[in-house]
Short mmCIF file of C-alpha atoms in Angstrom, two decimals:
data_model
loop_
_atom_site.label_atom_id
_atom_site.label_comp_id
_atom_site.label_asym_id
_atom_site.label_seq_id
_atom_site.Cartn_x
_atom_site.Cartn_y
_atom_site.Cartn_z
CA UNK A 3 98.39 141.53 57.08
CA UNK A 4 98.32 141.37 60.87
CA UNK A 5 95.51 139.74 62.80
CA UNK A 6 94.09 143.08 64.03
CA UNK A 7 93.82 144.51 60.60
CA UNK A 8 92.16 141.34 59.47
CA UNK A 9 89.79 141.49 62.28
CA UNK A 10 88.74 144.94 61.61
CA UNK A 11 88.27 144.01 57.86
CA UNK A 12 86.01 141.11 58.96
CA UNK A 13 84.08 143.31 61.37
CA UNK A 14 83.46 145.56 58.43
CA UNK A 15 82.27 142.73 56.25
CA UNK A 16 80.31 141.03 59.02
CA UNK A 17 78.56 144.41 59.78
CA UNK A 18 77.48 144.66 56.29
CA UNK A 19 76.45 141.02 55.76
CA UNK A 20 73.25 140.08 57.37
CA UNK A 21 70.08 142.06 56.55
CA UNK A 22 71.28 142.52 52.85
CA UNK A 23 72.04 138.78 52.36
CA UNK A 24 68.50 138.00 53.29
CA UNK A 25 66.70 140.92 51.66
CA UNK A 26 68.54 141.17 48.37
CA UNK A 27 67.09 138.19 46.46
CA UNK A 28 63.54 139.12 47.63
CA UNK A 29 63.75 142.76 46.22
CA UNK A 30 66.01 142.31 43.29
CA UNK A 31 64.58 138.95 41.77
CA UNK A 32 61.74 140.72 39.94
CA UNK A 33 64.01 142.96 37.91
CA UNK A 34 66.50 140.22 36.91
CA UNK A 35 69.97 139.48 37.82
CA UNK A 36 71.71 141.82 35.41
CA UNK A 37 70.06 144.88 36.39
CA UNK A 38 70.06 143.99 40.03
CA UNK A 39 73.78 143.52 40.01
CA UNK A 40 74.49 146.69 38.14
CA UNK A 41 72.55 148.60 40.63
CA UNK A 42 74.19 146.76 43.61
CA UNK A 43 77.87 147.56 42.18
CA UNK A 44 77.14 151.21 41.82
CA UNK A 45 75.86 151.42 45.33
CA UNK A 46 78.76 149.52 46.62
CA UNK A 47 81.10 152.00 44.86
CA UNK A 48 79.33 155.01 46.23
CA UNK A 49 79.16 153.58 49.89
CA UNK A 50 82.88 152.48 49.95
CA UNK A 51 84.02 155.85 48.77
CA UNK A 52 81.83 157.47 51.55
CA UNK A 53 83.27 155.17 54.28
CA UNK A 54 86.71 156.36 52.97
CA UNK A 55 85.56 159.83 53.59
CA UNK A 56 84.61 158.93 57.19
CA UNK A 57 87.88 157.33 57.67
CA UNK A 58 89.73 160.50 56.48
CA UNK A 59 87.70 162.60 58.94
CA UNK A 60 88.43 159.88 61.76
CA UNK A 61 92.19 160.07 61.25
CA UNK A 62 92.72 163.74 60.59
CA UNK A 63 90.51 164.70 63.78
CA UNK A 64 92.45 162.26 65.83
CA UNK A 65 89.85 159.67 66.27
CA UNK A 66 87.51 158.68 69.00
CA UNK A 67 85.74 155.74 70.26
CA UNK A 68 82.54 156.57 68.41
CA UNK A 69 81.16 159.19 65.96
CA UNK A 70 80.09 161.43 68.81
CA UNK A 71 83.76 162.46 69.53
CA UNK A 72 84.57 162.83 65.71
CA UNK A 73 81.47 164.97 64.99
CA UNK A 74 82.20 167.04 68.09
CA UNK A 75 85.86 167.71 66.63
CA UNK A 76 84.88 168.49 63.21
CA UNK A 77 81.34 169.82 63.23
CA UNK A 78 80.95 171.43 66.62
CA UNK A 79 78.15 171.19 69.04
CA UNK A 80 75.30 171.50 66.55
CA UNK A 81 76.79 169.06 64.18
CA UNK A 82 77.38 166.65 67.03
CA UNK A 83 73.74 166.77 67.94
CA UNK A 84 72.53 166.14 64.28
CA UNK A 85 75.04 163.24 63.90
CA UNK A 86 74.14 161.60 67.27
CA UNK A 87 70.37 161.89 66.54
CA UNK A 88 70.82 160.17 63.11
CA UNK A 89 73.35 157.58 64.37
CA UNK A 90 70.75 156.53 67.01
CA UNK A 91 67.82 156.31 64.63
CA UNK A 92 70.01 154.39 62.17
CA UNK A 93 71.52 151.80 64.47
CA UNK A 94 68.20 151.22 66.36
CA UNK A 95 66.36 150.51 63.12
CA UNK A 96 69.05 148.18 62.02
CA UNK A 97 69.08 146.38 65.41
CA UNK A 98 65.27 146.09 65.24
CA UNK A 99 65.63 144.52 61.94
CA UNK A 100 68.16 142.03 63.05
CA UNK A 101 66.39 141.09 66.26
CA UNK A 102 63.22 140.55 64.36
CA UNK A 103 64.85 138.12 61.79
CA UNK A 104 67.20 136.58 64.55
CA UNK A 105 64.12 135.74 66.66
CA UNK A 106 62.52 133.92 63.79
CA UNK A 107 65.55 131.91 63.07
CA UNK A 108 66.32 131.08 66.80
CA UNK A 109 62.68 129.74 67.07
CA UNK A 110 63.17 127.64 64.11
CA UNK A 111 66.47 126.15 65.40
CA UNK A 112 65.09 125.40 68.86
CA UNK A 113 62.05 123.86 67.32
CA UNK A 114 64.25 121.35 65.46
CA UNK A 115 65.52 119.97 68.88
CA UNK A 116 62.12 119.89 70.51
CA UNK A 117 61.89 123.20 72.29
CA UNK A 118 59.05 125.47 71.80
CA UNK A 119 59.42 129.17 72.71
CA UNK A 120 57.53 132.21 71.74
CA UNK A 121 59.04 134.65 69.12
CA UNK A 122 59.57 137.43 71.64
CA UNK A 123 61.24 135.00 74.01
CA UNK A 124 63.71 133.96 71.25
CA UNK A 125 64.33 137.58 70.50
CA UNK A 126 65.21 138.12 74.22
CA UNK A 127 67.52 135.22 74.32
CA UNK A 128 69.39 136.34 71.23
CA UNK A 129 69.65 140.04 72.16
CA UNK A 130 70.88 139.42 75.80
CA UNK A 131 73.25 136.43 74.84
CA UNK A 132 75.06 138.42 72.16
CA UNK A 133 75.06 141.71 74.11
CA UNK A 134 76.89 140.09 76.78
CA UNK A 135 79.78 139.51 74.43
CA UNK A 136 79.60 142.97 72.98
CA UNK A 137 79.88 144.46 76.63
CA UNK A 138 83.31 142.77 76.99
CA UNK A 139 84.88 145.17 74.39
CA UNK A 140 86.12 145.35 70.85
CA UNK A 141 88.85 142.72 71.30
CA UNK A 142 86.34 140.16 72.44
CA UNK A 143 83.99 141.08 69.66
CA UNK A 144 86.78 140.68 67.09
CA UNK A 145 87.63 137.28 68.27
CA UNK A 146 84.14 136.11 68.31
CA UNK A 147 83.42 137.71 64.88
CA UNK A 148 86.50 135.93 63.38
CA UNK A 149 85.00 132.52 64.49
CA UNK A 150 81.40 133.27 63.35
CA UNK A 151 82.57 134.85 60.11
CA UNK A 152 84.60 131.89 59.10
CA UNK A 153 81.82 129.54 60.18
CA UNK A 154 79.27 131.79 58.02
CA UNK A 155 81.69 131.34 54.91
CA UNK A 156 81.84 127.68 55.37
CA UNK A 157 77.94 127.49 55.53
CA UNK A 158 77.75 129.76 52.44
CA UNK A 159 80.10 127.29 50.45
CA UNK A 160 77.89 124.37 51.74
CA UNK A 161 74.71 126.39 50.49
CA UNK A 162 76.20 127.12 47.19
CA UNK A 163 77.33 123.48 46.67
CA UNK A 164 73.56 122.53 47.04
CA UNK A 165 72.30 125.55 44.79
CA UNK A 166 74.75 126.24 42.03
CA UNK A 167 74.77 122.91 40.31
CA UNK A 168 70.93 123.09 40.11
CA UNK A 169 70.67 126.55 38.62
CA UNK A 170 67.91 126.99 36.03
CA UNK A 171 69.50 129.56 33.49
CA UNK A 172 66.15 130.48 32.26
CA UNK A 173 65.38 132.24 35.70
CA UNK A 174 67.94 134.78 34.90
CA UNK A 175 66.03 136.12 31.97
CA UNK A 176 62.64 136.13 33.88
CA UNK A 177 61.62 139.88 34.91
CA UNK A 178 58.23 139.94 36.32
CA UNK A 179 58.90 143.78 36.66
CA UNK A 180 60.61 145.81 33.88
CA UNK A 181 59.93 149.26 35.58
CA UNK A 182 63.39 150.73 36.25
CA UNK A 183 61.79 153.22 38.44
CA UNK A 184 60.63 150.55 40.58
CA UNK A 185 64.20 149.04 40.59
CA UNK A 186 65.53 152.40 41.66
CA UNK A 187 63.06 152.57 44.63
CA UNK A 188 64.96 149.70 46.26
CA UNK A 189 68.27 151.61 46.39
CA UNK A 190 67.72 152.36 49.99
CA UNK A 191 67.38 148.73 50.97
CA UNK A 192 70.73 147.89 49.00
CA UNK A 193 72.44 150.93 50.48
CA UNK A 194 71.51 149.50 53.92
CA UNK A 195 73.01 146.17 53.02
CA UNK A 196 76.43 148.02 52.80
CA UNK A 197 75.78 149.90 55.87
CA UNK A 198 79.01 149.22 57.63
CA UNK A 199 80.11 152.80 58.13
CA UNK A 200 78.97 153.03 61.75
CA UNK A 201 81.78 150.58 62.67
CA UNK A 202 84.57 152.49 61.20
CA UNK A 203 85.52 154.77 64.17
CA UNK A 204 85.54 151.55 66.40
CA UNK A 205 87.84 149.56 64.17
CA UNK A 206 90.17 152.73 63.66
CA UNK A 207 90.43 153.03 67.28
CA UNK A 208 91.15 149.30 67.68
CA UNK A 209 93.97 149.37 65.24
CA UNK A 210 95.40 152.74 66.34
CA UNK A 211 98.92 151.53 65.49
CA UNK A 212 98.08 150.77 61.79
CA UNK A 213 99.19 152.88 58.93
CA UNK A 214 96.90 154.87 56.86
CA UNK A 215 97.43 152.63 53.92
CA UNK A 216 96.49 149.70 55.97
CA UNK A 217 93.39 151.25 57.33
CA UNK A 218 92.32 152.29 53.79
CA UNK A 219 92.91 148.82 52.53
CA UNK A 220 90.88 147.39 55.60
CA UNK A 221 87.91 149.46 54.63
CA UNK A 222 88.21 148.69 50.83
CA UNK A 223 88.63 144.86 51.13
CA UNK A 224 86.13 144.61 54.02
CA UNK A 225 83.54 146.17 51.93
CA UNK A 226 84.44 143.99 48.80
CA UNK A 227 83.72 140.63 50.90
CA UNK A 228 79.99 141.50 51.14
CA UNK A 229 79.64 142.47 47.56
CA UNK A 230 81.09 139.20 46.34
CA UNK A 231 78.93 137.19 48.71
CA UNK A 232 75.80 139.13 47.79
CA UNK A 233 76.18 138.43 44.06
CA UNK A 234 76.90 134.87 44.66
CA UNK A 235 73.78 134.59 46.85
CA UNK A 236 71.65 136.54 44.28
CA UNK A 237 72.78 134.11 41.45
CA UNK A 238 72.21 131.12 43.52
CA UNK A 239 68.77 131.94 44.77
CA UNK A 240 67.40 133.30 41.58
CA UNK A 241 68.69 130.41 39.81
CA UNK A 242 66.74 127.91 41.93
CA UNK A 243 63.58 129.94 42.66
CA UNK A 244 61.56 132.06 40.00
CA UNK A 245 61.17 135.82 40.56
CA UNK A 246 57.45 135.83 40.94
CA UNK A 247 57.85 133.30 43.93
CA UNK A 248 60.63 135.29 45.63
CA UNK A 249 58.86 138.57 45.72
CA UNK A 250 55.94 136.77 47.45
CA UNK A 251 58.00 135.87 50.43
CA UNK A 252 57.31 137.97 53.69
CA UNK A 253 60.04 136.71 55.93
CA UNK A 254 63.34 134.86 55.84
CA UNK A 255 61.80 131.72 57.14
CA UNK A 256 59.55 131.62 53.93
CA UNK A 257 62.85 131.59 51.85
CA UNK A 258 64.40 128.82 54.05
CA UNK A 259 61.27 126.61 53.97
CA UNK A 260 60.97 126.90 50.20
CA UNK A 261 64.50 125.98 49.48
CA UNK A 262 64.55 123.20 52.21
CA UNK A 263 61.56 121.60 50.54
CA UNK A 264 63.58 121.31 47.34
CA UNK A 265 66.92 120.08 48.87
CA UNK A 266 67.14 117.57 51.61
CA UNK A 267 69.30 118.47 54.60
CA UNK A 268 69.71 122.13 53.36
CA UNK A 269 67.20 123.60 55.83
CA UNK A 270 69.61 123.31 58.78
CA UNK A 271 72.63 124.78 56.62
CA UNK A 272 70.56 127.70 55.51
CA UNK A 273 69.19 128.41 59.02
CA UNK A 274 72.82 128.29 60.35
CA UNK A 275 74.00 130.54 57.35
CA UNK A 276 71.40 133.11 57.86
CA UNK A 277 71.72 133.09 61.52
CA UNK A 278 75.31 133.67 61.34
CA UNK A 279 75.05 136.48 58.74
CA UNK A 280 72.66 138.20 61.12
CA UNK A 281 74.79 137.76 64.20
CA UNK A 282 78.13 139.07 62.61
CA UNK A 283 76.07 142.03 61.45
CA UNK A 284 74.35 142.50 64.73
CA UNK A 285 77.82 142.57 66.44
CA UNK A 286 79.18 145.40 64.35
CA UNK A 287 76.14 147.56 64.64
CA UNK A 288 75.45 146.87 68.37
CA UNK A 289 79.16 147.43 69.00
CA UNK A 290 78.98 150.80 67.45
CA UNK A 291 76.03 151.74 69.46
CA UNK A 292 77.46 150.46 72.71
CA UNK A 293 80.77 152.33 72.02
CA UNK A 294 78.67 155.54 71.19
CA UNK A 295 76.76 155.23 74.48
CA UNK A 296 79.93 154.81 76.40
CA UNK A 297 81.45 157.80 74.67
CA UNK A 298 78.48 160.00 75.15
CA UNK A 299 77.28 159.00 78.52
CA UNK A 300 80.56 157.95 80.23
CA UNK A 301 78.80 155.50 82.56
CA UNK A 302 79.33 151.88 83.70
CA UNK A 303 78.86 148.94 81.54
CA UNK A 304 75.62 147.81 83.03
CA UNK A 305 74.00 151.17 82.36
CA UNK A 306 75.44 151.28 78.95
CA UNK A 307 74.24 147.74 78.28
CA UNK A 308 70.66 148.84 79.17
CA UNK A 309 70.83 151.91 77.08
CA UNK A 310 72.16 149.91 74.00
CA UNK A 311 69.80 147.06 73.98
CA UNK A 312 66.39 147.64 75.75
CA UNK A 313 65.03 149.98 73.36
CA UNK A 314 65.91 148.05 70.00
CA UNK A 315 64.52 144.74 71.73
CA UNK A 316 61.24 146.61 72.67
CA UNK A 317 61.01 147.92 68.99
CA UNK A 318 61.53 144.38 67.60
CA UNK A 319 58.98 142.89 69.89
CA UNK A 320 56.47 145.33 68.38
CA UNK A 321 57.77 145.35 64.71
CA UNK A 322 56.76 141.63 63.73
CA UNK A 323 56.88 141.03 59.93
CA UNK A 324 58.33 144.48 59.24
CA UNK A 325 61.89 143.31 58.24
CA UNK A 326 62.11 144.88 54.77
CA UNK A 327 60.16 147.88 55.79
CA UNK A 328 62.38 148.67 58.74
CA UNK A 329 65.51 148.24 56.25
CA UNK A 330 63.92 150.91 53.86
CA UNK A 331 63.49 153.46 56.77
CA UNK A 332 67.04 152.65 57.97
CA UNK A 333 68.20 153.23 54.37
CA UNK A 334 66.86 156.90 54.38
CA UNK A 335 68.69 157.74 57.73
CA UNK A 336 71.84 156.15 56.43
CA UNK A 337 71.91 158.48 53.38
CA UNK A 338 72.33 161.52 55.59
CA UNK A 339 74.66 159.77 58.16
CA UNK A 340 76.86 157.82 55.78
CA UNK A 341 77.13 160.27 52.92
CA UNK A 342 76.38 163.93 53.80
CA UNK A 343 77.79 163.91 57.42
CA UNK A 344 81.17 162.45 56.35
CA UNK A 345 81.32 164.96 53.42
CA UNK A 346 80.57 167.87 55.90
CA UNK A 347 83.30 166.34 58.12
CA UNK A 348 85.94 166.19 55.31
CA UNK A 349 85.11 169.58 54.10
CA UNK A 350 85.90 170.90 57.59
CA UNK A 351 89.16 168.83 58.09
CA UNK A 352 90.53 169.88 54.68
CA UNK A 353 90.00 173.63 55.46
CA UNK A 354 93.06 175.71 56.43
CA UNK A 355 91.51 176.68 59.75
CA UNK A 356 91.14 173.19 61.03
CA UNK A 357 93.77 172.08 63.50
CA UNK A 358 95.07 168.73 62.17
CA UNK A 359 95.79 165.74 64.56
CA UNK A 360 99.70 165.41 64.67
CA UNK A 361 101.02 163.20 61.88
CA UNK A 362 97.46 162.47 60.63
CA UNK A 363 97.61 164.17 57.05
CA UNK A 364 95.57 161.48 55.12
CA UNK A 365 93.30 162.50 52.14
CA UNK A 366 90.94 160.24 50.06
CA UNK A 367 91.73 160.46 46.31
CA UNK A 368 89.45 162.29 43.88
CA UNK A 369 89.51 165.83 45.25
CA UNK A 370 86.53 168.13 44.68
CA UNK A 371 85.20 166.27 41.69
CA UNK A 372 84.77 162.97 43.84
CA UNK A 373 83.06 164.87 46.52
CA UNK A 374 80.64 166.38 44.14
CA UNK A 375 79.93 162.79 42.79
CA UNK A 376 79.45 161.63 46.23
CA UNK A 377 76.77 164.53 46.91
CA UNK A 378 75.01 163.42 43.57
CA UNK A 379 74.98 159.81 44.86
CA UNK A 380 73.48 160.83 48.04
CA UNK A 381 70.88 162.99 46.17
CA UNK A 382 69.99 159.91 43.95
CA UNK A 383 69.43 157.64 47.06
CA UNK A 384 67.04 160.30 48.53
CA UNK A 385 65.23 160.68 45.19
CA UNK A 386 64.90 156.93 45.13
CA UNK A 387 62.69 157.25 48.25
CA UNK A 388 60.56 160.10 47.04
CA UNK A 389 59.56 158.87 43.51
#
């Protein structure tokens, strides 16, 4: 596997890891590890297939720097407007969630070295600092993401070294909530935890010389990494803290503080781990928004930077303590953007009237039956928010 393909895989994994890593124990612990893991696996299967549909549409339409171009090529002007509207709503919601949580963690880290800043100041520092790297382009983001993702895996291993040997097996059997309807209601938050689709056009453009098989494997293995990490994290956290305690936490700092109180020196490792998870996720999501704005408005980097980061930053400053809530809203938007829009794109590119990009014949396995199952999956996710 060449470095650019590996970089694309890590960008996909890093985009998904972040919000989900922090939210999953708080929303699933009450239902028990078994049922939470089953739901998570099912949602992973559906989201990965939908991402492969977007990959097919990207390849067969000739690609583009963002979803704006792909939507225009496959769905026309009206489809382009709908796709852009959904994308902006989704990415801004995700960025707000990441900035809210990142500001909290930056504030904690600075306080450890004796610096006291307000939460909004920490949010500004985080957003402008990471935004400066994103403005340099995908190659720079890829290199930074490789370093950060590797560091995140190291801190995850260190965290598991603390937590796994001290697991209380009795915690896995505890269920403070046995209502499966309530479990289903959390599907949107889990779906958002695998919300890497927005970065697919960017990594395909970045790996323009790759084969279709390499791109397919990049998406599949890139999505498997978050699944593996989420399951390990869920087991480790639930094994150390009872479900009724986890569901009472309002923020990431509550979770970190409770685990830090139990294990000496774990606090700094957890802060670094959660911070790195958020940064890698923020990198992918913000890069997709930056590329989308550059594709849509065709303006200079400074203007694109302002368009990409000012609104999410303002939203984060106003949305304190709304981390889980913002993820739920993002999950509803993501259903349309990541399930139904790629389905519509694929139906169009598979039609006889669509002019295929030269040498770009690629089709996801499964045919009409898999498309129908994907539609049912999208309906299930919407239903989970209406019940």
